[in-house]
PDB file of C-alpha atoms in Angstrom:
ATOM      1  CA  MET U 422     -29.326  11.331   8.172  1.00 33.00           C
ATOM      2  CA  TYR U 423     -25.912  11.247   8.633  1.00 35.00           C
ATOM      3  CA  ARG U 424     -25.107  13.223  11.714  1.00 43.00           C
ATOM      4  CA  SER U 425     -21.873  14.447  13.591  1.00 45.00           C
ATOM      5  CA  ALA U 426     -19.709  12.284  16.184  1.00 54.00           C
ATOM      6  CA  ASP U 427     -21.100  13.345  18.944  1.00 54.00           C
ATOM      7  CA  ASN U 428     -19.472  15.665  21.363  1.00 49.00           C
ATOM      8  CA  GLU U 429     -17.477  12.096  23.670  1.00 50.00           C
ATOM      9  CA  THR U 430     -16.807  10.381  20.141  1.00 52.00           C
ATOM     10  CA  PHE U 431     -14.987  13.637  19.300  1.00 51.00           C
ATOM     11  CA  TYR U 432     -12.939  14.577  22.226  1.00 47.00           C
ATOM     12  CA  GLY U 433     -12.148  10.885  24.472  1.00 63.00           C
ATOM     13  CA  GLY U 434     -11.714   9.958  20.905  1.00 79.00           C
ATOM     14  CA  PHE U 435     -11.451   5.887  20.721  1.00 88.00           C
ATOM     15  CA  THR U 436      -9.333   2.195  22.331  1.00 88.00           C
ATOM     16  CA  LEU U 437      -7.646  -0.023  20.150  1.00 89.00           C
ATOM     17  CA  GLN U 438      -7.476  -3.600  19.864  1.00 84.00           C
ATOM     18  CA  THR U 439      -4.201  -4.737  18.061  1.00 81.00           C
ATOM     19  CA  PHE U 440      -2.073  -7.698  19.490  1.00 77.00           C
ATOM     20  CA  SER U 441      -2.357  -9.660  22.796  1.00 68.00           C
ATOM     21  CA  GLY U 442      -0.550 -12.811  24.022  1.00 60.00           C
ATOM     22  CA  PRO U 443       2.313 -13.318  26.422  1.00 62.00           C
ATOM     23  CA  HIS U 444       5.008 -10.841  26.960  1.00 53.00           C
ATOM     24  CA  SER U 445       7.474 -12.704  25.241  1.00 49.00           C
ATOM     25  CA  SER U 446       4.981 -12.081  22.194  1.00 63.00           C
ATOM     26  CA  SER U 447       4.995  -8.629  22.907  1.00 77.00           C
ATOM     27  CA  ILE U 448       8.621  -8.764  23.034  1.00 84.00           C
ATOM     28  CA  ALA U 449       8.852 -10.426  19.231  1.00 85.00           C
ATOM     29  CA  LEU U 450       6.116  -8.688  18.551  1.00 86.00           C
ATOM     30  CA  VAL U 451       7.884  -4.747  19.396  1.00 89.00           C
ATOM     31  CA  LEU U 452      11.087  -6.159  17.727  1.00 92.00           C
ATOM     32  CA  GLY U 453       9.540  -7.033  14.860  1.00 90.00           C
ATOM     33  CA  ILE U 454       7.435  -4.497  14.349  1.00 91.00           C
ATOM     34  CA  SER U 455      10.779  -1.777  14.378  1.00 93.00           C
ATOM     35  CA  LEU U 456      12.444  -3.807  12.279  1.00 93.00           C
ATOM     36  CA  MET U 457       9.919  -3.606   9.589  1.00 92.00           C
ATOM     37  CA  TYR U 458       9.462   0.036   9.949  1.00 94.00           C
ATOM     38  CA  LEU U 459      13.253   0.343   9.688  1.00 94.00           C
ATOM     39  CA  LEU U 460      13.922  -1.795   6.626  1.00 92.00           C
ATOM     40  CA  SER U 461      10.750  -0.604   4.706  1.00 93.00           C
ATOM     41  CA  VAL U 462      12.204   4.170   5.883  1.00 94.00           C
ATOM     42  CA  LEU U 463      15.845   2.804   5.199  1.00 92.00           C
ATOM     43  CA  GLY U 464      15.064   0.915   1.965  1.00 90.00           C
ATOM     44  CA  ASN U 465      13.102   3.103   0.666  1.00 92.00           C
ATOM     45  CA  LEU U 466      15.094   6.116   1.036  1.00 93.00           C
ATOM     46  CA  ILE U 467      18.227   4.377  -0.355  1.00 89.00           C
ATOM     47  CA  ILE U 468      15.641   3.077  -3.517  1.00 90.00           C
ATOM     48  CA  ILE U 469      14.801   7.265  -3.962  1.00 92.00           C
ATOM     49  CA  VAL U 470      18.496   8.223  -3.292  1.00 90.00           C
ATOM     50  CA  VAL U 471      19.323   5.352  -5.590  1.00 89.00           C
ATOM     51  CA  VAL U 472      17.445   6.924  -8.680  1.00 90.00           C
ATOM     52  CA  CYS U 473      17.443  10.059  -8.451  1.00 91.00           C
ATOM     53  CA  ALA U 474      21.859  10.240  -8.014  1.00 89.00           C
ATOM     54  CA  ALA U 475      22.128   7.181 -11.147  1.00 87.00           C
ATOM     55  CA  PRO U 476      21.082   8.937 -14.788  1.00 87.00           C
ATOM     56  CA  GLN U 477      20.646   5.887 -16.729  1.00 86.00           C
ATOM     57  CA  LEU U 478      17.418   5.845 -13.547  1.00 87.00           C
ATOM     58  CA  HIS U 479      15.770   8.285 -14.936  1.00 90.00           C
ATOM     59  CA  THR U 480      13.622   5.931 -16.523  1.00 90.00           C
ATOM     60  CA  PRO U 481       9.065   6.066 -16.556  1.00 92.00           C
ATOM     61  CA  MET U 482      10.075   2.696 -14.442  1.00 89.00           C
ATOM     62  CA  TYR U 483      11.690   3.467 -12.067  1.00 90.00           C
ATOM     63  CA  PHE U 484       9.947   7.337 -11.349  1.00 94.00           C
ATOM     64  CA  PHE U 485       7.047   5.539 -10.381  1.00 93.00           C
ATOM     65  CA  LEU U 486       9.355   2.959  -8.029  1.00 90.00           C
ATOM     66  CA  CYS U 487      10.623   6.066  -6.947  1.00 92.00           C
ATOM     67  CA  ASN U 488       6.604   7.653  -6.022  1.00 94.00           C
ATOM     68  CA  LEU U 489       6.399   3.947  -5.035  1.00 92.00           C
ATOM     69  CA  SER U 490       9.123   4.428  -2.100  1.00 93.00           C
ATOM     70  CA  ILE U 491       7.813   7.379  -1.040  1.00 94.00           C
ATOM     71  CA  GLN U 492       4.316   6.331  -0.532  1.00 94.00           C
ATOM     72  CA  ASP U 493       6.044   3.282   1.735  1.00 93.00           C
ATOM     73  CA  ILE U 494       7.784   5.151   3.444  1.00 95.00           C
ATOM     74  CA  ILE U 495       4.521   7.982   4.278  1.00 95.00           C
ATOM     75  CA  TYR U 496       1.901   4.019   4.399  1.00 91.00           C
ATOM     76  CA  VAL U 497       4.494   3.219   7.027  1.00 94.00           C
ATOM     77  CA  SER U 498       5.122   6.499   9.248  1.00 95.00           C
ATOM     78  CA  ASN U 499       1.444   6.563   9.308  1.00 94.00           C
ATOM     79  CA  ILE U 500       1.010   2.858  11.385  1.00 93.00           C
ATOM     80  CA  LEU U 501       3.241   1.573  12.810  1.00 93.00           C
ATOM     81  CA  PRO U 502       5.059   4.387  15.074  1.00 93.00           C
ATOM     82  CA  LYS U 503       1.654   4.893  16.582  1.00 91.00           C
ATOM     83  CA  LEU U 504       0.912   0.283  17.282  1.00 91.00           C
ATOM     84  CA  LEU U 505       4.974  -0.114  19.290  1.00 91.00           C
ATOM     85  CA  VAL U 506       3.763   3.237  21.294  1.00 90.00           C
ATOM     86  CA  ILE U 507       0.557   1.712  21.648  1.00 89.00           C
ATOM     87  CA  GLN U 508       2.569  -1.797  22.457  1.00 87.00           C
ATOM     88  CA  VAL U 509       5.228  -1.182  24.497  1.00 87.00           C
ATOM     89  CA  THR U 510       3.385   1.686  26.954  1.00 86.00           C
ATOM     90  CA  GLU U 511      -0.545  -0.386  26.960  1.00 83.00           C
ATOM     91  CA  GLU U 512      -1.678   3.159  25.876  1.00 86.00           C
ATOM     92  CA  THR U 513      -4.222   2.008  23.884  1.00 87.00           C
ATOM     93  CA  LYS U 514      -6.126   5.422  23.443  1.00 90.00           C
ATOM     94  CA  ILE U 515      -6.561   7.222  20.296  1.00 90.00           C
ATOM     95  CA  SER U 516      -8.030  10.876  19.538  1.00 89.00           C
ATOM     96  CA  PHE U 517     -11.444  11.228  16.598  1.00 89.00           C
ATOM     97  CA  LEU U 518      -9.199  13.689  15.066  1.00 90.00           C
ATOM     98  CA  GLU U 519      -6.022  11.257  15.612  1.00 92.00           C
ATOM     99  CA  CYS U 520      -8.278   8.751  14.262  1.00 91.00           C
ATOM    100  CA  LEU U 521      -9.452  10.472  11.009  1.00 92.00           C
ATOM    101  CA  THR U 522      -5.699  11.065   9.700  1.00 93.00           C
ATOM    102  CA  GLN U 523      -4.794   8.208  10.596  1.00 94.00           C
ATOM    103  CA  MET U 524      -7.048   6.685   8.185  1.00 92.00           C
ATOM    104  CA  PHE U 525      -6.945   9.373   5.020  1.00 94.00           C
ATOM    105  CA  VAL U 526      -3.071   8.608   4.802  1.00 95.00           C
ATOM    106  CA  PHE U 527      -4.153   4.731   5.132  1.00 92.00           C
ATOM    107  CA  ALA U 528      -6.495   5.647   2.225  1.00 91.00           C
ATOM    108  CA  THR U 529      -4.311   7.571  -0.108  1.00 94.00           C
ATOM    109  CA  CYS U 530      -1.258   6.086   0.246  1.00 93.00           C
ATOM    110  CA  GLY U 531      -3.219   2.523  -0.496  1.00 90.00           C
ATOM    111  CA  ASP U 532      -5.850   4.077  -3.044  1.00 91.00           C
ATOM    112  CA  SER U 533      -2.426   5.569  -4.871  1.00 94.00           C
ATOM    113  CA  GLU U 534      -0.080   2.665  -4.880  1.00 91.00           C
ATOM    114  CA  PHE U 535      -3.363  -0.153  -6.760  1.00 91.00           C
ATOM    115  CA  PHE U 536      -3.021   3.001  -9.525  1.00 94.00           C
ATOM    116  CA  LEU U 537       0.935   2.852  -9.161  1.00 93.00           C
ATOM    117  CA  LEU U 538       0.879  -0.589  -9.062  1.00 92.00           C
ATOM    118  CA  ALA U 539      -1.270  -0.739 -12.561  1.00 93.00           C
ATOM    119  CA  PHE U 540       0.788   2.320 -14.340  1.00 94.00           C
ATOM    120  CA  MET U 541       4.216   0.189 -13.386  1.00 92.00           C
ATOM    121  CA  ALA U 542       2.906  -2.944 -15.116  1.00 92.00           C
ATOM    122  CA  LEU U 543       1.540  -1.057 -18.132  1.00 94.00           C
ATOM    123  CA  ASP U 544       4.994   0.530 -18.433  1.00 93.00           C
ATOM    124  CA  ARG U 545       6.533  -2.611 -18.443  1.00 90.00           C
ATOM    125  CA  TYR U 546       3.710  -4.205 -21.832  1.00 93.00           C
ATOM    126  CA  VAL U 547       4.146  -0.226 -23.631  1.00 94.00           C
ATOM    127  CA  ALA U 548       8.136  -1.726 -23.288  1.00 90.00           C
ATOM    128  CA  ILE U 549       7.870  -5.383 -24.313  1.00 90.00           C
ATOM    129  CA  CYS U 550       4.857  -5.547 -26.012  1.00 91.00           C
ATOM    130  CA  ILE U 551       5.853  -2.575 -28.006  1.00 92.00           C
ATOM    131  CA  PRO U 552       8.941  -1.109 -27.527  1.00 90.00           C
ATOM    132  CA  LEU U 553       9.081   0.721 -31.308  1.00 91.00           C
ATOM    133  CA  ARG U 554       6.674   3.305 -29.770  1.00 92.00           C
ATOM    134  CA  TYR U 555       7.559   3.450 -25.932  1.00 93.00           C
ATOM    135  CA  SER U 556       9.295   6.307 -26.413  1.00 91.00           C
ATOM    136  CA  ILE U 557       6.400   7.874 -27.940  1.00 93.00           C
ATOM    137  CA  ILE U 558       3.336   6.280 -25.755  1.00 93.00           C
ATOM    138  CA  MET U 559       5.254   6.570 -22.241  1.00 94.00           C
ATOM    139  CA  ASN U 560       7.193  10.389 -22.488  1.00 93.00           C
ATOM    140  CA  LYS U 561       7.897  12.125 -19.874  1.00 93.00           C
ATOM    141  CA  ARG U 562       4.864  14.000 -19.673  1.00 94.00           C
ATOM    142  CA  VAL U 563       2.564  11.048 -19.474  1.00 95.00           C
ATOM    143  CA  TYR U 564       4.239   9.392 -16.699  1.00 94.00           C
ATOM    144  CA  ILE U 565       4.544  12.272 -14.762  1.00 95.00           C
ATOM    145  CA  ALA U 566      -0.067  12.483 -15.339  1.00 96.00           C
ATOM    146  CA  LEU U 567       0.163   8.543 -14.248  1.00 96.00           C
ATOM    147  CA  ALA U 568       1.635  10.031 -11.315  1.00 96.00           C
ATOM    148  CA  LEU U 569      -0.003  12.829 -10.655  1.00 96.00           C
ATOM    149  CA  ILE U 570      -3.058  10.889 -11.345  1.00 96.00           C
ATOM    150  CA  SER U 571      -2.468   8.172  -8.720  1.00 95.00           C
ATOM    151  CA  TRP U 572      -2.221  10.834  -5.712  1.00 96.00           C
ATOM    152  CA  THR U 573      -5.067  12.605  -6.797  1.00 96.00           C
ATOM    153  CA  ALA U 574      -7.375   9.703  -6.705  1.00 93.00           C
ATOM    154  CA  GLY U 575      -5.816   8.291  -3.390  1.00 93.00           C
ATOM    155  CA  PHE U 576      -6.378  12.299  -2.128  1.00 94.00           C
ATOM    156  CA  SER U 577     -10.041  11.986  -3.242  1.00 93.00           C
ATOM    157  CA  ASN U 578     -11.329   8.908  -1.928  1.00 90.00           C
ATOM    158  CA  ALA U 579      -9.966   9.248   1.391  1.00 91.00           C
ATOM    159  CA  SER U 580     -10.900  13.033   1.446  1.00 92.00           C
ATOM    160  CA  LEU U 581     -14.283  11.056   0.878  1.00 90.00           C
ATOM    161  CA  PHE U 582     -14.340   7.564   3.582  1.00 89.00           C
ATOM    162  CA  VAL U 583     -12.947  11.361   5.783  1.00 90.00           C
ATOM    163  CA  PHE U 584     -15.835  13.515   5.391  1.00 90.00           C
ATOM    164  CA  LEU U 585     -18.320  10.072   5.525  1.00 88.00           C
ATOM    165  CA  ILE U 586     -16.488   8.696   8.098  1.00 88.00           C
ATOM    166  CA  SER U 587     -16.850  11.721  10.224  1.00 86.00           C
ATOM    167  CA  ARG U 588     -20.556  12.361   9.953  1.00 85.00           C
ATOM    168  CA  LEU U 589     -21.370   8.859  11.941  1.00 85.00           C
ATOM    169  CA  THR U 590     -22.144   8.609  15.366  1.00 83.00           C
ATOM    170  CA  PHE U 591     -20.123   5.948  17.591  1.00 83.00           C
ATOM    171  CA  CYS U 592     -22.316   2.896  19.915  1.00 76.00           C
ATOM    172  CA  ASP U 593     -19.816   2.633  22.911  1.00 71.00           C
ATOM    173  CA  PRO U 594     -17.574   0.948  24.056  1.00 71.00           C
ATOM    174  CA  LYS U 595     -15.501   3.255  21.276  1.00 82.00           C
ATOM    175  CA  ARG U 596     -13.346  -0.072  20.832  1.00 86.00           C
ATOM    176  CA  ILE U 597     -11.891  -0.649  17.273  1.00 87.00           C
ATOM    177  CA  THR U 598     -11.080  -4.196  16.969  1.00 85.00           C
ATOM    178  CA  HIS U 599      -7.862  -3.508  14.899  1.00 86.00           C
ATOM    179  CA  PHE U 600      -4.085  -2.303  14.992  1.00 89.00           C
ATOM    180  CA  PHE U 601      -4.946   0.938  13.847  1.00 90.00           C
ATOM    181  CA  CYS U 602      -8.112   3.171  12.566  1.00 90.00           C
ATOM    182  CA  ASP U 603      -9.480   0.859   9.204  1.00 87.00           C
ATOM    183  CA  ILE U 604     -11.983   2.258   7.562  1.00 86.00           C
ATOM    184  CA  LYS U 605     -13.961  -1.160   7.907  1.00 84.00           C
ATOM    185  CA  ALA U 606     -13.436  -0.984  11.965  1.00 84.00           C
ATOM    186  CA  LEU U 607     -14.982   2.319  12.018  1.00 86.00           C
ATOM    187  CA  ILE U 608     -18.347   1.592  10.170  1.00 85.00           C
ATOM    188  CA  ARG U 609     -18.810  -1.968  12.154  1.00 84.00           C
ATOM    189  CA  LEU U 610     -18.534   1.074  15.212  1.00 85.00           C
ATOM    190  CA  SER U 611     -21.244   3.647  14.230  1.00 84.00           C
ATOM    191  CA  CYS U 612     -25.087   3.122  15.901  1.00 82.00           C
ATOM    192  CA  GLY U 613     -26.812   4.802  12.698  1.00 78.00           C
ATOM    193  CA  ASP U 614     -27.781   4.097   9.272  1.00 80.00           C
ATOM    194  CA  VAL U 615     -24.097   2.905   7.074  1.00 83.00           C
ATOM    195  CA  THR U 616     -25.111   1.819   3.721  1.00 82.00           C
ATOM    196  CA  HIS U 617     -23.376   5.109   1.550  1.00 81.00           C
ATOM    197  CA  VAL U 618     -20.641   4.588   3.888  1.00 84.00           C
ATOM    198  CA  ASN U 619     -20.816   0.581   2.603  1.00 82.00           C
ATOM    199  CA  ILE U 620     -21.797   1.385  -1.023  1.00 84.00           C
ATOM    200  CA  VAL U 621     -19.108   3.647  -1.499  1.00 81.00           C
ATOM    201  CA  THR U 622     -16.159   0.726   0.649  1.00 79.00           C
ATOM    202  CA  LEU U 623     -17.119  -1.745  -2.007  1.00 79.00           C
ATOM    203  CA  THR U 624     -17.779   0.241  -5.210  1.00 79.00           C
ATOM    204  CA  GLU U 625     -14.121   1.681  -4.414  1.00 76.00           C
ATOM    205  CA  THR U 626     -12.673  -1.978  -3.637  1.00 73.00           C
ATOM    206  CA  GLY U 627     -15.309  -4.200  -5.654  1.00 73.00           C
ATOM    207  CA  ILE U 628     -14.769  -1.617  -8.774  1.00 82.00           C
ATOM    208  CA  VAL U 629     -11.702   0.485  -9.216  1.00 85.00           C
ATOM    209  CA  ALA U 630      -9.477  -1.920  -6.689  1.00 86.00           C
ATOM    210  CA  VAL U 631     -10.830  -4.984  -8.337  1.00 86.00           C
ATOM    211  CA  SER U 632     -10.531  -3.577 -11.983  1.00 90.00           C
ATOM    212  CA  LEU U 633      -6.453  -1.605 -11.286  1.00 91.00           C
ATOM    213  CA  PHE U 634      -5.774  -5.811 -10.247  1.00 90.00           C
ATOM    214  CA  ALA U 635      -7.827  -6.583 -13.654  1.00 91.00           C
ATOM    215  CA  MET U 636      -5.821  -4.283 -15.119  1.00 92.00           C
ATOM    216  CA  ILE U 637      -2.379  -5.647 -13.759  1.00 92.00           C
ATOM    217  CA  LEU U 638      -3.059  -9.023 -15.012  1.00 91.00           C
ATOM    218  CA  THR U 639      -4.354  -8.553 -17.919  1.00 93.00           C
ATOM    219  CA  SER U 640      -1.050  -6.594 -19.060  1.00 92.00           C
ATOM    220  CA  TYR U 641       1.507  -9.781 -17.456  1.00 90.00           C
ATOM    221  CA  ALA U 642      -0.405 -11.469 -19.534  1.00 91.00           C
ATOM    222  CA  PHE U 643      -0.287  -9.323 -23.012  1.00 92.00           C
ATOM    223  CA  ILE U 644       3.967  -9.382 -21.286  1.00 90.00           C
ATOM    224  CA  ILE U 645       3.945 -13.422 -20.535  1.00 88.00           C
ATOM    225  CA  SER U 646       2.499 -13.796 -23.658  1.00 90.00           C
ATOM    226  CA  THR U 647       5.599 -11.741 -25.886  1.00 89.00           C
ATOM    227  CA  ILE U 648       8.847 -13.475 -23.771  1.00 86.00           C
ATOM    228  CA  LEU U 649       7.197 -17.104 -24.857  1.00 85.00           C
ATOM    229  CA  ARG U 650       7.594 -16.275 -28.502  1.00 85.00           C
ATOM    230  CA  ILE U 651      10.898 -15.074 -28.330  1.00 81.00           C
ATOM    231  CA  LYS U 652      13.492 -17.580 -29.716  1.00 78.00           C
ATOM    232  CA  THR U 653      16.396 -17.219 -27.616  1.00 80.00           C
ATOM    233  CA  SER U 654      15.995 -19.106 -23.586  1.00 77.00           C
ATOM    234  CA  ALA U 655      18.646 -16.343 -22.180  1.00 75.00           C
ATOM    235  CA  THR U 656      16.751 -13.174 -23.465  1.00 74.00           C
ATOM    236  CA  ARG U 657      13.929 -14.682 -22.938  1.00 78.00           C
ATOM    237  CA  LEU U 658      14.207 -14.998 -18.857  1.00 77.00           C
ATOM    238  CA  LYS U 659      16.247 -11.066 -19.125  1.00 73.00           C
ATOM    239  CA  VAL U 660      13.112  -9.914 -20.049  1.00 74.00           C
ATOM    240  CA  PHE U 661      11.103 -11.895 -18.090  1.00 76.00           C
ATOM    241  CA  SER U 662      13.337 -11.001 -14.511  1.00 72.00           C
ATOM    242  CA  SER U 663      12.871  -7.392 -15.535  1.00 70.00           C
ATOM    243  CA  CYS U 664       9.024  -7.953 -14.496  1.00 78.00           C
ATOM    244  CA  SER U 665       9.070 -10.775 -11.768  1.00 78.00           C
ATOM    245  CA  SER U 666       9.762  -8.007  -9.360  1.00 77.00           C
ATOM    246  CA  HIS U 667       6.993  -5.406  -9.725  1.00 79.00           C
ATOM    247  CA  LEU U 668       4.880  -9.300 -10.583  1.00 83.00           C
ATOM    248  CA  THR U 669       6.576 -10.497  -6.716  1.00 82.00           C
ATOM    249  CA  VAL U 670       4.729  -7.056  -5.554  1.00 83.00           C
ATOM    250  CA  VAL U 671       1.838  -7.107  -6.913  1.00 86.00           C
ATOM    251  CA  PHE U 672       0.692 -10.478  -5.503  1.00 84.00           C
ATOM    252  CA  LEU U 673       1.900  -9.587  -1.730  1.00 83.00           C
ATOM    253  CA  PHE U 674       0.102  -6.379  -2.139  1.00 85.00           C
ATOM    254  CA  CYS U 675      -3.096  -7.164  -3.836  1.00 85.00           C
ATOM    255  CA  GLY U 676      -3.393 -10.740  -2.734  1.00 82.00           C
ATOM    256  CA  THR U 677      -3.667  -9.654   0.737  1.00 81.00           C
ATOM    257  CA  SER U 678      -5.337  -6.197   0.354  1.00 83.00           C
ATOM    258  CA  LEU U 679      -8.380  -7.990  -1.376  1.00 82.00           C
ATOM    259  CA  THR U 680      -8.872 -10.183   1.093  1.00 80.00           C
ATOM    260  CA  VAL U 681      -8.905  -8.433   4.266  1.00 78.00           C
ATOM    261  CA  TYR U 682     -11.942  -5.749   2.106  1.00 75.00           C
ATOM    262  CA  LEU U 683     -13.735  -8.039   0.029  1.00 74.00           C
ATOM    263  CA  LYS U 684     -14.702 -11.062   2.229  1.00 72.00           C
ATOM    264  CA  PRO U 685     -17.094 -11.164   4.743  1.00 70.00           C
ATOM    265  CA  ASP U 686     -16.429  -9.463   8.903  1.00 66.00           C
ATOM    266  CA  SER U 687     -17.060 -12.534  10.502  1.00 61.00           C
ATOM    267  CA  LYS U 688     -16.096 -13.111  14.458  1.00 58.00           C
ATOM    268  CA  ASP U 689     -13.550 -15.548  13.748  1.00 56.00           C
ATOM    269  CA  SER U 690     -11.761 -12.734  11.362  1.00 63.00           C
ATOM    270  CA  THR U 691     -11.271 -10.390  13.044  1.00 71.00           C
ATOM    271  CA  ASN U 692      -7.407 -11.984  14.086  1.00 74.00           C
ATOM    272  CA  LEU U 693      -7.001 -12.838  10.237  1.00 76.00           C
ATOM    273  CA  ASN U 694      -8.326  -9.484   9.089  1.00 78.00           C
ATOM    274  CA  LYS U 695      -5.297  -7.839  11.830  1.00 83.00           C
ATOM    275  CA  MET U 696      -2.049 -10.518  10.555  1.00 82.00           C
ATOM    276  CA  LEU U 697      -3.814  -9.856   6.921  1.00 82.00           C
ATOM    277  CA  SER U 698      -3.186  -5.664   6.839  1.00 85.00           C
ATOM    278  CA  LEU U 699       0.202  -6.065   9.294  1.00 86.00           C
ATOM    279  CA  SER U 700       2.097  -7.918   5.396  1.00 85.00           C
ATOM    280  CA  TYR U 701       0.831  -4.747   3.517  1.00 84.00           C
ATOM    281  CA  VAL U 702       0.668  -2.196   5.868  1.00 88.00           C
ATOM    282  CA  ALA U 703       4.753  -3.543   6.927  1.00 88.00           C
ATOM    283  CA  VAL U 704       6.162  -6.795   6.101  1.00 87.00           C
ATOM    284  CA  VAL U 705       5.119  -5.323   2.077  1.00 87.00           C
ATOM    285  CA  PRO U 706       6.725  -1.782   2.349  1.00 90.00           C
ATOM    286  CA  ALA U 707       9.972  -3.310   4.094  1.00 88.00           C
ATOM    287  CA  LEU U 708      10.822  -6.057   0.851  1.00 86.00           C
ATOM    288  CA  ASN U 709       8.836  -3.267  -1.803  1.00 84.00           C
ATOM    289  CA  PRO U 710      12.984  -1.964  -1.659  1.00 84.00           C
ATOM    290  CA  LEU U 711      14.689  -6.053  -1.282  1.00 82.00           C
ATOM    291  CA  VAL U 712      13.172  -6.789  -4.499  1.00 81.00           C
ATOM    292  CA  TYR U 713      13.732  -4.567  -6.786  1.00 77.00           C
ATOM    293  CA  SER U 714      17.318  -3.607  -6.128  1.00 74.00           C
ATOM    294  CA  LEU U 715      18.328  -7.672  -5.347  1.00 67.00           C
ATOM    295  CA  ARG U 716      16.574  -8.860  -8.497  1.00 65.00           C
ATOM    296  CA  ASN U 717      17.069  -5.754 -10.316  1.00 73.00           C
ATOM    297  CA  ARG U 718      20.210  -5.507 -11.749  1.00 76.00           C
ATOM    298  CA  GLU U 719      20.077  -1.988 -13.308  1.00 77.00           C
ATOM    299  CA  VAL U 720      19.853  -0.808  -9.216  1.00 79.00           C
ATOM    300  CA  LEU U 721      22.529  -2.870  -7.751  1.00 77.00           C
ATOM    301  CA  ASN U 722      24.412  -1.890 -10.417  1.00 78.00           C
ATOM    302  CA  ALA U 723      23.848   1.507  -9.501  1.00 79.00           C
ATOM    303  CA  LEU U 724      24.364   1.025  -6.133  1.00 77.00           C
ATOM    304  CA  ARG U 725      27.714  -0.155  -6.719  1.00 80.00           C
ATOM    305  CA  ALA U 726      28.520   3.203  -8.627  1.00 80.00           C
ATOM    306  CA  LEU U 727      27.659   5.050  -6.447  1.00 74.00           C
ATOM    307  CA  LYS U 728      29.233   2.948  -3.661  1.00 73.00           C
ATOM    308  CA  ILE U 729      26.440   2.101  -1.464  1.00 75.00           C
ATOM    309  CA  ILE U 730      27.327  -1.925  -1.659  1.00 72.00           C
ATOM    310  CA  PRO U 731      30.526  -2.766  -2.749  1.00 71.00           C
TER     311      PRO U 731
END
């Protein structure tokens, strides 16, 4: 049976083992993380403003993209500012409540992104494979409901993780071998029985996340099959370009996150886990606006119409 976190953990919290190295490497890391954070926040804010302001972008695909941008801003703001403070001040302590909050927001955003990416793939499948029924299937009520499902699923799953983790006791030294309060890193610190938490983690990752990723791949298998049957090469290229941006983000986010959570833990994998985590925590949210704008003619036209770009 799980016991509540002891008073020492509750008040003393944990220490985070972030990235270590020469002073020059630390400066480069701080600059790199700062750049990723600024690109993520500013880029995703621009996407939100453009989608809201441009009537031609008031479609299910861009509604999902707007939700993805909101999620990305919350995602990076939850982890990167704390990481920057640690790298600059070398103050690695994090309170128990702050740690649980960080884990909750991380799990909510991570899970909701899987659902949003899956529903975006579904939207592209309906638009390309059964276009005559697109307006009927992907009506306003449906795509709003799908977005609510994404956020509700993420919130519910994160709440379950917080409840289970908060009931654990933790061993000394309470040192998290990660740059944020990662679920797997916290489980490794526990002195008690973590069977239930491991079952939930494996179920969530192995069934929900993998199933959603399989749904995305299946959708794109049908999409590619449909595209290949298009006779005109120019039309084929135009249709495929409308999907390539989303497919790029899917492989970047799903590939790295699933690798971290499905591969077995080992002492030698700590640094690799940190680098892979940094890619989907910092790099992917920064790339999302660039991928969706630079490779999307509709977004570029809307940016020009709003005079954001020449």
